[in-house]
PDB file of C-alpha atoms in Angstrom:
ATOM      1  CA  ASP V  20     118.645  -5.061 173.511  1.00 58.00           C
ATOM      2  CA  THR V  21     119.160  -2.539 170.739  1.00 65.00           C
ATOM      3  CA  GLU V  22     121.747  -4.499 168.831  1.00 89.00           C
ATOM      4  CA  VAL V  23     122.010  -5.639 165.297  1.00 95.00           C
ATOM      5  CA  THR V  24     124.579  -8.431 165.128  1.00 96.00           C
ATOM      6  CA  GLN V  25     126.525  -9.217 161.979  1.00 97.00           C
ATOM      7  CA  THR V  26     128.806 -12.136 161.159  1.00 97.00           C
ATOM      8  CA  PRO V  27     131.491 -12.519 160.078  1.00 96.00           C
ATOM      9  CA  LYS V  28     133.257  -9.290 160.997  1.00 95.00           C
ATOM     10  CA  HIS V  29     135.832  -9.863 158.274  1.00 96.00           C
ATOM     11  CA  LEU V  30     135.662 -11.982 155.128  1.00 96.00           C
ATOM     12  CA  VAL V  31     138.182 -12.521 152.360  1.00 96.00           C
ATOM     13  CA  MET V  32     136.898 -14.370 149.318  1.00 94.00           C
ATOM     14  CA  GLY V  33     138.014 -15.206 145.815  1.00 92.00           C
ATOM     15  CA  MET V  34     136.072 -14.198 142.770  1.00 91.00           C
ATOM     16  CA  THR V  35     134.797 -17.737 142.257  1.00 90.00           C
ATOM     17  CA  ASN V  36     133.771 -18.348 145.860  1.00 91.00           C
ATOM     18  CA  LYS V  37     130.279 -18.485 147.314  1.00 95.00           C
ATOM     19  CA  LYS V  38     129.896 -17.010 150.778  1.00 96.00           C
ATOM     20  CA  SER V  39     127.183 -15.457 152.931  1.00 97.00           C
ATOM     21  CA  LEU V  40     126.924 -12.562 155.330  1.00 98.00           C
ATOM     22  CA  LYS V  41     124.525 -12.956 158.225  1.00 98.00           C
ATOM     23  CA  CYS V  42     122.559 -10.480 160.293  1.00 98.00           C
ATOM     24  CA  GLU V  43     120.354 -10.910 163.343  1.00 97.00           C
ATOM     25  CA  GLN V  44     118.190  -8.639 165.471  1.00 96.00           C
ATOM     26  CA  HIS V  45     115.901  -9.422 168.384  1.00 90.00           C
ATOM     27  CA  MET V  46     114.190  -6.071 168.730  1.00 91.00           C
ATOM     28  CA  GLY V  47     111.019  -7.205 166.990  1.00 91.00           C
ATOM     29  CA  HIS V  48     111.790  -4.916 164.073  1.00 90.00           C
ATOM     30  CA  ARG V  49     109.855  -5.655 160.898  1.00 89.00           C
ATOM     31  CA  ALA V  50     112.119  -3.895 158.428  1.00 90.00           C
ATOM     32  CA  MET V  51     115.679  -5.003 157.696  1.00 93.00           C
ATOM     33  CA  TYR V  52     118.242  -3.544 155.336  1.00 93.00           C
ATOM     34  CA  TRP V  53     121.544  -4.138 153.602  1.00 96.00           C
ATOM     35  CA  TYR V  54     123.800  -1.168 152.947  1.00 95.00           C
ATOM     36  CA  LYS V  55     127.205  -1.023 151.271  1.00 96.00           C
ATOM     37  CA  GLN V  56     129.807   1.461 152.476  1.00 94.00           C
ATOM     38  CA  LYS V  57     133.060   2.166 150.669  1.00 93.00           C
ATOM     39  CA  ALA V  58     135.927   3.849 152.471  1.00 87.00           C
ATOM     40  CA  LYS V  59     135.226   7.481 153.376  1.00 84.00           C
ATOM     41  CA  LYS V  60     131.836   7.349 151.660  1.00 89.00           C
ATOM     42  CA  PRO V  61     128.297   7.290 153.053  1.00 91.00           C
ATOM     43  CA  PRO V  62     126.336   4.053 153.206  1.00 92.00           C
ATOM     44  CA  GLU V  63     124.415   3.185 150.048  1.00 92.00           C
ATOM     45  CA  LEU V  64     121.163   1.279 150.273  1.00 91.00           C
ATOM     46  CA  MET V  65     121.115  -2.125 148.574  1.00 95.00           C
ATOM     47  CA  PHE V  66     117.987  -3.940 149.765  1.00 94.00           C
ATOM     48  CA  VAL V  67     115.035  -3.428 152.099  1.00 91.00           C
ATOM     49  CA  TYR V  68     112.926  -6.217 153.537  1.00 92.00           C
ATOM     50  CA  SER V  69     109.573  -5.353 155.039  1.00 89.00           C
ATOM     51  CA  TYR V  70     107.698  -8.077 156.916  1.00 90.00           C
ATOM     52  CA  GLU V  71     110.119 -10.621 155.428  1.00 93.00           C
ATOM     53  CA  LYS V  72     109.346  -9.600 151.864  1.00 93.00           C
ATOM     54  CA  LEU V  73     111.790  -7.789 149.593  1.00 93.00           C
ATOM     55  CA  SER V  74     110.393  -4.291 149.144  1.00 89.00           C
ATOM     56  CA  ILE V  75     113.348  -2.418 147.656  1.00 87.00           C
ATOM     57  CA  ASN V  76     116.185  -3.584 145.422  1.00 92.00           C
ATOM     58  CA  GLU V  77     118.347  -0.645 144.423  1.00 90.00           C
ATOM     59  CA  SER V  78     119.354  -2.199 141.109  1.00 91.00           C
ATOM     60  CA  VAL V  79     121.923  -4.367 142.824  1.00 95.00           C
ATOM     61  CA  PRO V  80     123.771  -6.866 140.590  1.00 96.00           C
ATOM     62  CA  SER V  81     122.497 -10.431 140.841  1.00 96.00           C
ATOM     63  CA  ARG V  82     125.816 -11.612 142.279  1.00 96.00           C
ATOM     64  CA  PHE V  83     124.351 -10.262 145.545  1.00 97.00           C
ATOM     65  CA  SER V  84     121.336 -12.272 146.648  1.00 97.00           C
ATOM     66  CA  PRO V  85     119.457 -11.332 149.828  1.00 97.00           C
ATOM     67  CA  GLU V  86     117.384 -13.718 151.883  1.00 97.00           C
ATOM     68  CA  CYS V  87     115.144 -13.172 154.884  1.00 96.00           C
ATOM     69  CA  PRO V  88     114.454 -16.571 156.499  1.00 95.00           C
ATOM     70  CA  ASN V  89     112.404 -15.043 159.309  1.00 93.00           C
ATOM     71  CA  SER V  90     111.706 -11.720 160.959  1.00 90.00           C
ATOM     72  CA  SER V  91     114.948 -11.800 162.978  1.00 95.00           C
ATOM     73  CA  LEU V  92     117.408 -12.929 160.328  1.00 97.00           C
ATOM     74  CA  LEU V  93     118.755 -11.444 157.140  1.00 97.00           C
ATOM     75  CA  ASN V  94     121.371 -13.007 154.899  1.00 98.00           C
ATOM     76  CA  LEU V  95     123.327 -11.710 151.943  1.00 98.00           C
ATOM     77  CA  HIS V  96     124.572 -14.462 149.638  1.00 98.00           C
ATOM     78  CA  LEU V  97     127.647 -13.606 147.611  1.00 97.00           C
ATOM     79  CA  HIS V  98     128.742 -15.308 144.410  1.00 95.00           C
ATOM     80  CA  ALA V  99     131.193 -14.415 141.674  1.00 94.00           C
ATOM     81  CA  LEU V 100     132.040 -11.059 143.201  1.00 94.00           C
ATOM     82  CA  GLN V 101     134.477  -8.566 141.744  1.00 95.00           C
ATOM     83  CA  PRO V 102     137.340  -6.790 143.537  1.00 95.00           C
ATOM     84  CA  GLU V 103     135.365  -3.543 143.345  1.00 95.00           C
ATOM     85  CA  ASP V 104     132.727  -5.159 145.571  1.00 96.00           C
ATOM     86  CA  SER V 105     135.184  -4.971 148.461  1.00 97.00           C
ATOM     87  CA  ALA V 106     133.534  -2.773 151.080  1.00 96.00           C
ATOM     88  CA  LEU V 107     131.913  -2.669 154.495  1.00 95.00           C
ATOM     89  CA  TYR V 108     128.472  -4.275 154.337  1.00 97.00           C
ATOM     90  CA  LEU V 109     126.061  -2.935 156.914  1.00 95.00           C
ATOM     91  CA  CYS V 110     122.911  -4.578 158.095  1.00 96.00           C
ATOM     92  CA  ALA V 111     120.250  -2.450 159.753  1.00 93.00           C
ATOM     93  CA  SER V 112     116.747  -2.732 161.113  1.00 91.00           C
ATOM     94  CA  SER V 113     113.854  -0.521 162.101  1.00 88.00           C
ATOM     95  CA  ARG V 114     110.538  -0.966 163.821  1.00 84.00           C
ATOM     96  CA  GLY V 115     108.501   0.955 161.300  1.00 71.00           C
ATOM     97  CA  THR V 116     107.960   0.412 157.645  1.00 63.00           C
ATOM     98  CA  GLY V 117     105.990   3.458 156.595  1.00 56.00           C
ATOM     99  CA  GLU V 118     106.563   7.062 155.770  1.00 45.00           C
ATOM    100  CA  GLY V 119     106.571   9.712 158.424  1.00 43.00           C
ATOM    101  CA  THR V 120     106.360   7.459 161.452  1.00 47.00           C
ATOM    102  CA  SER V 121     108.608   7.601 164.463  1.00 50.00           C
ATOM    103  CA  GLY V 122     109.366   3.953 163.880  1.00 53.00           C
ATOM    104  CA  ASN V 123     111.604   4.917 161.011  1.00 67.00           C
ATOM    105  CA  THR V 124     114.689   5.131 163.224  1.00 77.00           C
ATOM    106  CA  ILE V 125     117.180   2.735 161.705  1.00 84.00           C
ATOM    107  CA  TYR V 126     119.715   0.871 163.842  1.00 88.00           C
ATOM    108  CA  PHE V 127     122.923  -0.391 162.281  1.00 92.00           C
ATOM    109  CA  GLY V 128     125.162  -3.347 162.938  1.00 94.00           C
ATOM    110  CA  GLU V 129     128.944  -3.056 163.103  1.00 93.00           C
ATOM    111  CA  GLY V 130     129.268  -4.324 159.583  1.00 94.00           C
ATOM    112  CA  SER V 131     131.130  -7.055 157.769  1.00 96.00           C
ATOM    113  CA  TRP V 132     134.365  -6.051 156.088  1.00 95.00           C
ATOM    114  CA  LEU V 133     134.507  -7.855 152.756  1.00 96.00           C
ATOM    115  CA  THR V 134     137.639  -8.164 150.641  1.00 96.00           C
ATOM    116  CA  VAL V 135     137.394  -9.792 147.215  1.00 96.00           C
ATOM    117  CA  VAL V 136     140.685 -11.026 145.821  1.00 94.00           C
TER     118      VAL V 136
ATOM    119  CA  ALA A  28     114.018  12.194 144.236  1.00 75.00           C
ATOM    120  CA  GLN A  29     115.599  12.388 147.668  1.00 82.00           C
ATOM    121  CA  ARG A  30     118.917  14.154 148.048  1.00 90.00           C
ATOM    122  CA  VAL A  31     121.007  15.208 151.033  1.00 94.00           C
ATOM    123  CA  THR A  32     123.898  17.638 150.784  1.00 96.00           C
ATOM    124  CA  GLN A  33     126.589  18.145 153.368  1.00 97.00           C
ATOM    125  CA  PRO A  34     128.794  20.870 151.890  1.00 97.00           C
ATOM    126  CA  GLU A  35     131.736  20.487 154.257  1.00 96.00           C
ATOM    127  CA  LYS A  36     133.859  17.357 153.971  1.00 95.00           C
ATOM    128  CA  LEU A  37     136.022  18.363 156.926  1.00 97.00           C
ATOM    129  CA  LEU A  38     135.505  20.666 159.882  1.00 97.00           C
ATOM    130  CA  SER A  39     138.444  21.334 162.163  1.00 97.00           C
ATOM    131  CA  VAL A  40     137.792  23.230 165.386  1.00 97.00           C
ATOM    132  CA  PHE A  41     139.520  23.750 168.694  1.00 97.00           C
ATOM    133  CA  LYS A  42     138.185  22.232 171.893  1.00 97.00           C
ATOM    134  CA  GLY A  43     135.608  24.514 173.460  1.00 97.00           C
ATOM    135  CA  ALA A  44     134.752  26.246 170.201  1.00 97.00           C
ATOM    136  CA  PRO A  45     131.294  26.053 168.646  1.00 97.00           C
ATOM    137  CA  VAL A  46     130.759  23.678 165.763  1.00 96.00           C
ATOM    138  CA  GLU A  47     128.017  23.666 163.148  1.00 97.00           C
ATOM    139  CA  LEU A  48     127.601  20.962 160.512  1.00 98.00           C
ATOM    140  CA  LYS A  49     125.450  21.962 157.591  1.00 98.00           C
ATOM    141  CA  CYS A  50     122.860  19.724 155.987  1.00 97.00           C
ATOM    142  CA  ASN A  51     120.434  20.577 153.220  1.00 97.00           C
ATOM    143  CA  TYR A  52     117.894  18.243 151.756  1.00 94.00           C
ATOM    144  CA  SER A  53     115.643  17.913 148.762  1.00 92.00           C
ATOM    145  CA  TYR A  54     112.394  16.009 149.117  1.00 86.00           C
ATOM    146  CA  SER A  55     108.852  16.638 147.962  1.00 81.00           C
ATOM    147  CA  GLY A  56     107.077  14.775 150.758  1.00 78.00           C
ATOM    148  CA  SER A  57     107.107  15.071 154.517  1.00 78.00           C
ATOM    149  CA  PRO A  58     110.745  14.589 155.514  1.00 82.00           C
ATOM    150  CA  GLU A  59     112.216  12.751 158.444  1.00 84.00           C
ATOM    151  CA  LEU A  60     115.729  13.921 159.185  1.00 89.00           C
ATOM    152  CA  PHE A  61     118.410  12.194 161.192  1.00 90.00           C
ATOM    153  CA  TRP A  62     122.011  12.749 162.201  1.00 94.00           C
ATOM    154  CA  TYR A  63     124.176   9.652 162.503  1.00 93.00           C
ATOM    155  CA  VAL A  64     127.690   9.566 163.925  1.00 94.00           C
ATOM    156  CA  GLN A  65     130.439   7.068 163.174  1.00 92.00           C
ATOM    157  CA  TYR A  66     133.371   7.086 165.592  1.00 91.00           C
ATOM    158  CA  SER A  67     136.599   5.492 164.482  1.00 86.00           C
ATOM    159  CA  ARG A  68     136.161   1.722 164.105  1.00 79.00           C
ATOM    160  CA  GLN A  69     132.655   1.801 165.567  1.00 84.00           C
ATOM    161  CA  ARG A  70     129.202   1.249 164.163  1.00 86.00           C
ATOM    162  CA  LEU A  71     127.040   3.954 162.719  1.00 89.00           C
ATOM    163  CA  GLN A  72     124.988   5.320 165.612  1.00 89.00           C
ATOM    164  CA  LEU A  73     121.900   7.461 165.654  1.00 88.00           C
ATOM    165  CA  LEU A  74     122.708  10.825 167.200  1.00 91.00           C
ATOM    166  CA  LEU A  75     119.536  12.836 166.669  1.00 89.00           C
ATOM    167  CA  ARG A  76     116.243  12.698 164.861  1.00 85.00           C
ATOM    168  CA  HIS A  77     114.213  15.800 164.192  1.00 82.00           C
ATOM    169  CA  ILE A  78     110.958  14.259 165.313  1.00 75.00           C
ATOM    170  CA  SER A  79     112.116  13.918 168.928  1.00 74.00           C
ATOM    171  CA  ARG A  80     113.602  17.429 169.218  1.00 72.00           C
ATOM    172  CA  GLU A  81     116.071  16.228 171.840  1.00 74.00           C
ATOM    173  CA  SER A  82     119.651  17.158 172.666  1.00 76.00           C
ATOM    174  CA  ILE A  83     122.210  14.369 172.714  1.00 81.00           C
ATOM    175  CA  LYS A  84     125.799  14.865 173.901  1.00 89.00           C
ATOM    176  CA  GLY A  85     125.186  18.601 173.710  1.00 90.00           C
ATOM    177  CA  PHE A  86     124.221  18.485 170.032  1.00 93.00           C
ATOM    178  CA  THR A  87     121.001  20.009 168.725  1.00 93.00           C
ATOM    179  CA  ALA A  88     119.489  20.241 165.275  1.00 93.00           C
ATOM    180  CA  ASP A  89     116.457  22.142 164.060  1.00 87.00           C
ATOM    181  CA  LEU A  90     114.506  21.282 160.961  1.00 89.00           C
ATOM    182  CA  ASN A  91     113.937  24.385 158.846  1.00 90.00           C
ATOM    183  CA  LYS A  92     111.468  23.436 156.147  1.00 88.00           C
ATOM    184  CA  GLY A  93     111.640  26.863 154.533  1.00 91.00           C
ATOM    185  CA  GLU A  94     115.380  26.542 153.979  1.00 92.00           C
ATOM    186  CA  THR A  95     115.216  22.733 153.680  1.00 93.00           C
ATOM    187  CA  SER A  96     118.003  22.459 156.219  1.00 94.00           C
ATOM    188  CA  PHE A  97     118.785  20.395 159.283  1.00 95.00           C
ATOM    189  CA  HIS A  98     122.067  21.803 160.588  1.00 96.00           C
ATOM    190  CA  LEU A  99     123.753  20.166 163.586  1.00 96.00           C
ATOM    191  CA  LYS A 100     125.177  22.412 166.280  1.00 95.00           C
ATOM    192  CA  LYS A 101     127.149  22.152 169.472  1.00 96.00           C
ATOM    193  CA  PRO A 102     128.198  25.248 171.433  1.00 96.00           C
ATOM    194  CA  PHE A 103     131.373  23.790 172.954  1.00 96.00           C
ATOM    195  CA  ALA A 104     133.105  21.007 171.025  1.00 96.00           C
ATOM    196  CA  GLN A 105     134.959  18.264 172.902  1.00 97.00           C
ATOM    197  CA  GLU A 106     137.815  16.079 171.659  1.00 96.00           C
ATOM    198  CA  GLU A 107     135.578  13.016 171.879  1.00 95.00           C
ATOM    199  CA  ASP A 108     133.293  14.609 169.288  1.00 97.00           C
ATOM    200  CA  SER A 109     135.892  13.870 166.614  1.00 97.00           C
ATOM    201  CA  ALA A 110     134.092  11.523 164.223  1.00 96.00           C
ATOM    202  CA  MET A 111     132.315  11.278 160.895  1.00 96.00           C
ATOM    203  CA  TYR A 112     128.818  12.744 160.903  1.00 97.00           C
ATOM    204  CA  TYR A 113     126.151  11.848 158.374  1.00 96.00           C
ATOM    205  CA  CYS A 114     122.897  13.655 157.803  1.00 96.00           C
ATOM    206  CA  ALA A 115     120.177  11.315 156.557  1.00 92.00           C
ATOM    207  CA  LEU A 116     116.739  11.757 155.060  1.00 89.00           C
ATOM    208  CA  GLY A 117     113.936   9.268 155.433  1.00 82.00           C
ATOM    209  CA  GLY A 118     110.280   9.359 154.735  1.00 64.00           C
ATOM    210  CA  ALA A 119     109.917   7.729 151.351  1.00 57.00           C
ATOM    211  CA  ALA A 120     107.753   4.686 150.973  1.00 53.00           C
ATOM    212  CA  GLY A 121     109.623   1.587 151.935  1.00 51.00           C
ATOM    213  CA  ASN A 122     111.834   3.269 154.493  1.00 65.00           C
ATOM    214  CA  LYS A 123     114.499   4.407 152.087  1.00 74.00           C
ATOM    215  CA  LEU A 124     117.138   6.316 154.069  1.00 82.00           C
ATOM    216  CA  THR A 125     119.359   8.574 151.992  1.00 87.00           C
ATOM    217  CA  PHE A 126     122.660   9.751 153.424  1.00 92.00           C
ATOM    218  CA  GLY A 127     124.609  12.895 152.759  1.00 95.00           C
ATOM    219  CA  GLY A 128     128.269  12.644 151.862  1.00 95.00           C
ATOM    220  CA  GLY A 129     129.366  13.042 155.464  1.00 96.00           C
ATOM    221  CA  THR A 130     131.402  15.624 157.369  1.00 97.00           C
ATOM    222  CA  ARG A 131     134.510  14.644 159.280  1.00 97.00           C
ATOM    223  CA  VAL A 132     134.865  16.642 162.471  1.00 97.00           C
ATOM    224  CA  LEU A 133     138.272  17.007 164.044  1.00 97.00           C
ATOM    225  CA  VAL A 134     138.406  18.651 167.450  1.00 97.00           C
ATOM    226  CA  LYS A 135     141.892  19.782 168.328  1.00 96.00           C
ATOM    227  CA  PRO A 136     143.105  20.183 171.916  1.00 94.00           C
TER     228      PRO A 136
END
């Protein structure tokens, strides 16, 4: 099983709503990621969790709140989003957590399409 | 700082023609380079990584540290190769993967 599973596939939310995106992997990977991808643009890193601890926050606004309940799950809690936050949100995972190791191959989920109205 | 440059936004080739996607990187440490492909309405998939030196779907890429490049090549393009291709650089502490801007490949019949 080399899959990263994301739910929901599509989400429409108002600017005052609170919602969550969920991500799951059962590959035993110890690093998990959230990326944001706007149309026709490359993915941009938001957060990295390593061994269930937040290791990188790329200066993401606090209206995005990540959570890693266990080594297989990663959530992204959304609150008071803006229309410009509409994008494809990608979850990913990798076996390795260090520099220069072959475990750095990162596997992506299909993404959750988020529309903020 | 890590940076990846893909100078071509769009490459249009005829079926059977060679295709080369350029990728240049900037990184002071020991780089790990990847090519990811995103077919229409599908997830981002790993195509190649330099460390394994393999050929996938006829694509190859060689890391040239002197020129800081990791160009992707295929001698005979197929229509099913039409997709968005991203070059990505890893290797920083914390597994930070930096993507280039992407190159859309269109293979015409």
